[in-house]
PDB file of C-alpha atoms in Angstrom:
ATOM      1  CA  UNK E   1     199.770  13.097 -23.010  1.00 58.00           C
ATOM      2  CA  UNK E   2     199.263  11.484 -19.605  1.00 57.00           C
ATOM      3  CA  UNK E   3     196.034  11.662 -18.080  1.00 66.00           C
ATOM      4  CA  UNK E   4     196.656  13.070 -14.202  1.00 65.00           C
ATOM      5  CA  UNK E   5     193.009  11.613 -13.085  1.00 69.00           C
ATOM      6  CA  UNK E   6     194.585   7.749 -14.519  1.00 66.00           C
ATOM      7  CA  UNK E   7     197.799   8.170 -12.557  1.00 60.00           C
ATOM      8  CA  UNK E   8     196.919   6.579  -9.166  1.00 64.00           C
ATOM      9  CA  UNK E   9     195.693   3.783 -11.447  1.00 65.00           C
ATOM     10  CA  UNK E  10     199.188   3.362 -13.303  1.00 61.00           C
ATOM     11  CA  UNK E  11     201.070   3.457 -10.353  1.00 62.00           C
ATOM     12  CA  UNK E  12     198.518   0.652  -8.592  1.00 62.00           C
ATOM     13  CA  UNK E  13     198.842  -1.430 -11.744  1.00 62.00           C
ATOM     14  CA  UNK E  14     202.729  -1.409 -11.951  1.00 61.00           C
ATOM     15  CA  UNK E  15     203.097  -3.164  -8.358  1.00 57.00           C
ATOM     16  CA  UNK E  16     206.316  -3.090  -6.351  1.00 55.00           C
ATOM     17  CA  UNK E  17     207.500  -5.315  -3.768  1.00 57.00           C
ATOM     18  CA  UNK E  18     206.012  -5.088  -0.313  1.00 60.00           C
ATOM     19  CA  UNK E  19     208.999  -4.988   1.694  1.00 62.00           C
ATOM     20  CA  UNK E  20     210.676  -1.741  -0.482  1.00 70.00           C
ATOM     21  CA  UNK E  21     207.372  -0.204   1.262  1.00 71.00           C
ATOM     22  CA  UNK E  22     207.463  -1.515   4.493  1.00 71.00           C
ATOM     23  CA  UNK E  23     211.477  -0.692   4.426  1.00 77.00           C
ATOM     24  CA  UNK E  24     210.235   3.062   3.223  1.00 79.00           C
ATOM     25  CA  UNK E  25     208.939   3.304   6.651  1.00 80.00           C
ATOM     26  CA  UNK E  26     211.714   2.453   8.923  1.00 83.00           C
ATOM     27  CA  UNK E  27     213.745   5.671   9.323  1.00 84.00           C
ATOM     28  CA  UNK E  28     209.857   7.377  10.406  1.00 86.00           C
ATOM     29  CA  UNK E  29     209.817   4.391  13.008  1.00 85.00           C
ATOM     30  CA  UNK E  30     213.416   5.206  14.211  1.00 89.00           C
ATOM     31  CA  UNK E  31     212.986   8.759  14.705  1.00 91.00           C
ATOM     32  CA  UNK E  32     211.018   8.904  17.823  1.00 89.00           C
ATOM     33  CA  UNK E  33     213.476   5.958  19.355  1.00 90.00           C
ATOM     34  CA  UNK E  34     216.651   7.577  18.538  1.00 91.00           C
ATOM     35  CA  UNK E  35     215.024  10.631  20.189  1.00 89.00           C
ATOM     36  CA  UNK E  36     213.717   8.784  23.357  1.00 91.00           C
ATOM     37  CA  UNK E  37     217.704   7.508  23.785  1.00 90.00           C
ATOM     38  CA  UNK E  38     219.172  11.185  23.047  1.00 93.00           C
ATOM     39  CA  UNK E  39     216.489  13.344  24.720  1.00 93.00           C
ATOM     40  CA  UNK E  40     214.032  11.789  27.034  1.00 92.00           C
ATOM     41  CA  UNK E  41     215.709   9.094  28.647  1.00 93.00           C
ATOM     42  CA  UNK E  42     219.150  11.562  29.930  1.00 94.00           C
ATOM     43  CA  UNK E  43     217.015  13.714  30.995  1.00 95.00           C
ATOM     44  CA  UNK E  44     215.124  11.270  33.369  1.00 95.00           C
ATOM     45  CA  UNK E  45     218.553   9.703  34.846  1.00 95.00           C
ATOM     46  CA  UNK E  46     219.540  13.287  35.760  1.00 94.00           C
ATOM     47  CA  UNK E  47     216.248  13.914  37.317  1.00 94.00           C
ATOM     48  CA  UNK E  48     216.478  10.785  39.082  1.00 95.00           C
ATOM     49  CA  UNK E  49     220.637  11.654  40.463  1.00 93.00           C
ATOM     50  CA  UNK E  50     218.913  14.855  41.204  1.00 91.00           C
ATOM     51  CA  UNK E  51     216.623  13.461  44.049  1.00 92.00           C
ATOM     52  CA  UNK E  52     218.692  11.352  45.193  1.00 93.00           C
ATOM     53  CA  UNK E  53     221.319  14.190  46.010  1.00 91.00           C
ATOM     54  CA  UNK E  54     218.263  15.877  47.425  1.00 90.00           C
ATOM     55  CA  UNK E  55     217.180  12.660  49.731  1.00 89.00           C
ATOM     56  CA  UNK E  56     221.030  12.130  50.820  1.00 90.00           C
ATOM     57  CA  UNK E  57     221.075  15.913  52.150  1.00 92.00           C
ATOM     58  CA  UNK E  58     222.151  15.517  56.296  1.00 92.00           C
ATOM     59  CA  UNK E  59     223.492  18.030  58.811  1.00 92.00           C
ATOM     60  CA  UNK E  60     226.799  19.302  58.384  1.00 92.00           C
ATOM     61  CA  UNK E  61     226.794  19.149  54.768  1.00 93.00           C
ATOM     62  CA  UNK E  62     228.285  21.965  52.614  1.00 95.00           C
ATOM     63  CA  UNK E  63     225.188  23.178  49.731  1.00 95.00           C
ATOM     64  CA  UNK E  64     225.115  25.609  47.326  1.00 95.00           C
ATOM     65  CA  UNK E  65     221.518  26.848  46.739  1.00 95.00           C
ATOM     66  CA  UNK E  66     220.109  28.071  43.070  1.00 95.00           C
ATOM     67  CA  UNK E  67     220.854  31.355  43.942  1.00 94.00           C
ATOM     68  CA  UNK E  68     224.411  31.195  44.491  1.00 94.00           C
ATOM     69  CA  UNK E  69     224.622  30.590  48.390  1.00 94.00           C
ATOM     70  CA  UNK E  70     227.045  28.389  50.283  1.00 95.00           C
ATOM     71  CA  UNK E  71     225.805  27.501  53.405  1.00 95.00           C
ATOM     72  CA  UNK E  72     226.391  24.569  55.738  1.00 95.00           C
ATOM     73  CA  UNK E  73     223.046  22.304  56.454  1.00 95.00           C
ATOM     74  CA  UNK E  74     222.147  22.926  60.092  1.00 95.00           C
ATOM     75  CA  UNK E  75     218.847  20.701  59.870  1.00 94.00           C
ATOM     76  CA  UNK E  76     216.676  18.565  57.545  1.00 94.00           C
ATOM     77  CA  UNK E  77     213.007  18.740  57.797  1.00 92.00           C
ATOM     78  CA  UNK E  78     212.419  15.802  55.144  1.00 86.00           C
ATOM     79  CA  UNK E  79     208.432  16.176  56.371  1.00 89.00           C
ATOM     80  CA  UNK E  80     208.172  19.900  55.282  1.00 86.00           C
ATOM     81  CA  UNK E  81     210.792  19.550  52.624  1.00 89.00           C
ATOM     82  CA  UNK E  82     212.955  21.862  54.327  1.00 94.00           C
ATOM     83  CA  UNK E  83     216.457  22.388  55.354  1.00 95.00           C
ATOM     84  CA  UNK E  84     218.426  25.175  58.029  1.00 95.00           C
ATOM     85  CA  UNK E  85     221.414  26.490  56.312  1.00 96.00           C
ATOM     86  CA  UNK E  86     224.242  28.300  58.502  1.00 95.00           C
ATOM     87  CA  UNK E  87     225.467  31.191  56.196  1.00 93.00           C
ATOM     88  CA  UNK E  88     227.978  32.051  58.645  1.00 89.00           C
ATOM     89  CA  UNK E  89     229.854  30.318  61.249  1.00 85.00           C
ATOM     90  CA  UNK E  90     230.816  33.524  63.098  1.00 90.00           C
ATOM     91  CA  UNK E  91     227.400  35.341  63.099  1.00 92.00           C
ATOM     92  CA  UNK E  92     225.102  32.278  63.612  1.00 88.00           C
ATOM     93  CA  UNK E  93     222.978  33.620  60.242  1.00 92.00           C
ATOM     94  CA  UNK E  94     220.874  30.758  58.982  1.00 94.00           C
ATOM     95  CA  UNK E  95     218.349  30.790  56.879  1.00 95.00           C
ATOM     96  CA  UNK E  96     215.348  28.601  55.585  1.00 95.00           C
ATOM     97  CA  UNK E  97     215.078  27.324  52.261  1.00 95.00           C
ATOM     98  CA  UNK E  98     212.719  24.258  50.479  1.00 94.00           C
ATOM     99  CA  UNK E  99     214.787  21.107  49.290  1.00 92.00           C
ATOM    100  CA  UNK E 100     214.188  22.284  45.938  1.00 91.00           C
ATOM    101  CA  UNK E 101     216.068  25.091  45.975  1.00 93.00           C
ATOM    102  CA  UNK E 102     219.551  23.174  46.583  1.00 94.00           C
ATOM    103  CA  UNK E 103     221.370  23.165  43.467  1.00 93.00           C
ATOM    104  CA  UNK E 104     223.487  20.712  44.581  1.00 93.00           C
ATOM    105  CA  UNK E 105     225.958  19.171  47.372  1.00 92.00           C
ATOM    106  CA  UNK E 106     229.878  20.634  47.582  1.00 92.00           C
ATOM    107  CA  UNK E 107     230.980  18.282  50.216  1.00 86.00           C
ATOM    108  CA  UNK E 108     229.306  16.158  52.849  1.00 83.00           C
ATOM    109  CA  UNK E 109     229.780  16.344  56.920  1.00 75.00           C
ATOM    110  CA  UNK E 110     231.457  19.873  56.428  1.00 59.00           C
ATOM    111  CA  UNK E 111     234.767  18.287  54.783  1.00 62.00           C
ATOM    112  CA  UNK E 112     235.508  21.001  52.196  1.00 55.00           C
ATOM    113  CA  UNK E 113     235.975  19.953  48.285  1.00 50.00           C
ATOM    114  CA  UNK E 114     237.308  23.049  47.039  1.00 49.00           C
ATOM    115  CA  UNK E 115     240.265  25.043  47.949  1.00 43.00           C
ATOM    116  CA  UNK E 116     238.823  28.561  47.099  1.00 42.00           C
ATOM    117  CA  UNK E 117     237.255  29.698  50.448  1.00 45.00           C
ATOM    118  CA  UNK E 118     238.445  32.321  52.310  1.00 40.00           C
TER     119      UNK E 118
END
């Protein structure tokens, strides 16, 4: 019968090779880089595409807010991070809204991109 107190010294006495050990280690080192390319680092280009779209925002353009609203850009206040939307053409209704709250850009200088309004 195997004393359980001597077996740290058995295993310390039978050796190994280094590198097996060192090699034991390299999937725990590739884990957080194969997350940084799969998680982190899309995550930071669409962040980046997102301000961008934000910055490019100019009168005229057609928006769609995070609500749900299409509205044409009637002026950018890039100081106060706000932008004029025109709800309706007929009616004049605008509306104020932060830059933040643009989900993102349907078409720019009012040339429509989609063929389902009314």
């Amino acid at each position: 019968m195997i004393d359980l107190t001597a077996l740290p010294i058995l295993i310390l006495a039978q050796g190994g090779d280094d590198m097996s050990g060192l090699l034991s280690y390299l999937p725990l080192l590739a884990i957080p880089v194969l997350a940084y390319f799969m998680m982190i680092r899309p995550e930071q280009k669409k962040a980046a595409e997102a301000k961008k779209m934000l910055e490019g925002i100019k009168k005229n353009d057609r928006v769609e807010t995070i609500g749900g609203i299409i509205a044409t850009v009637v002026s950018v206040k890039k100081d106060q991070q706000e932008v004029v939307l025109r709800l309706d053409d007929k009616s004049g209704t605008e509306m104020r809204v932060r830059t933040r709250a643009i989900a993102g850009v349907l078409s720019r200088d009012g040339k429509s991109s989609d063929n389902a309004e009314s």
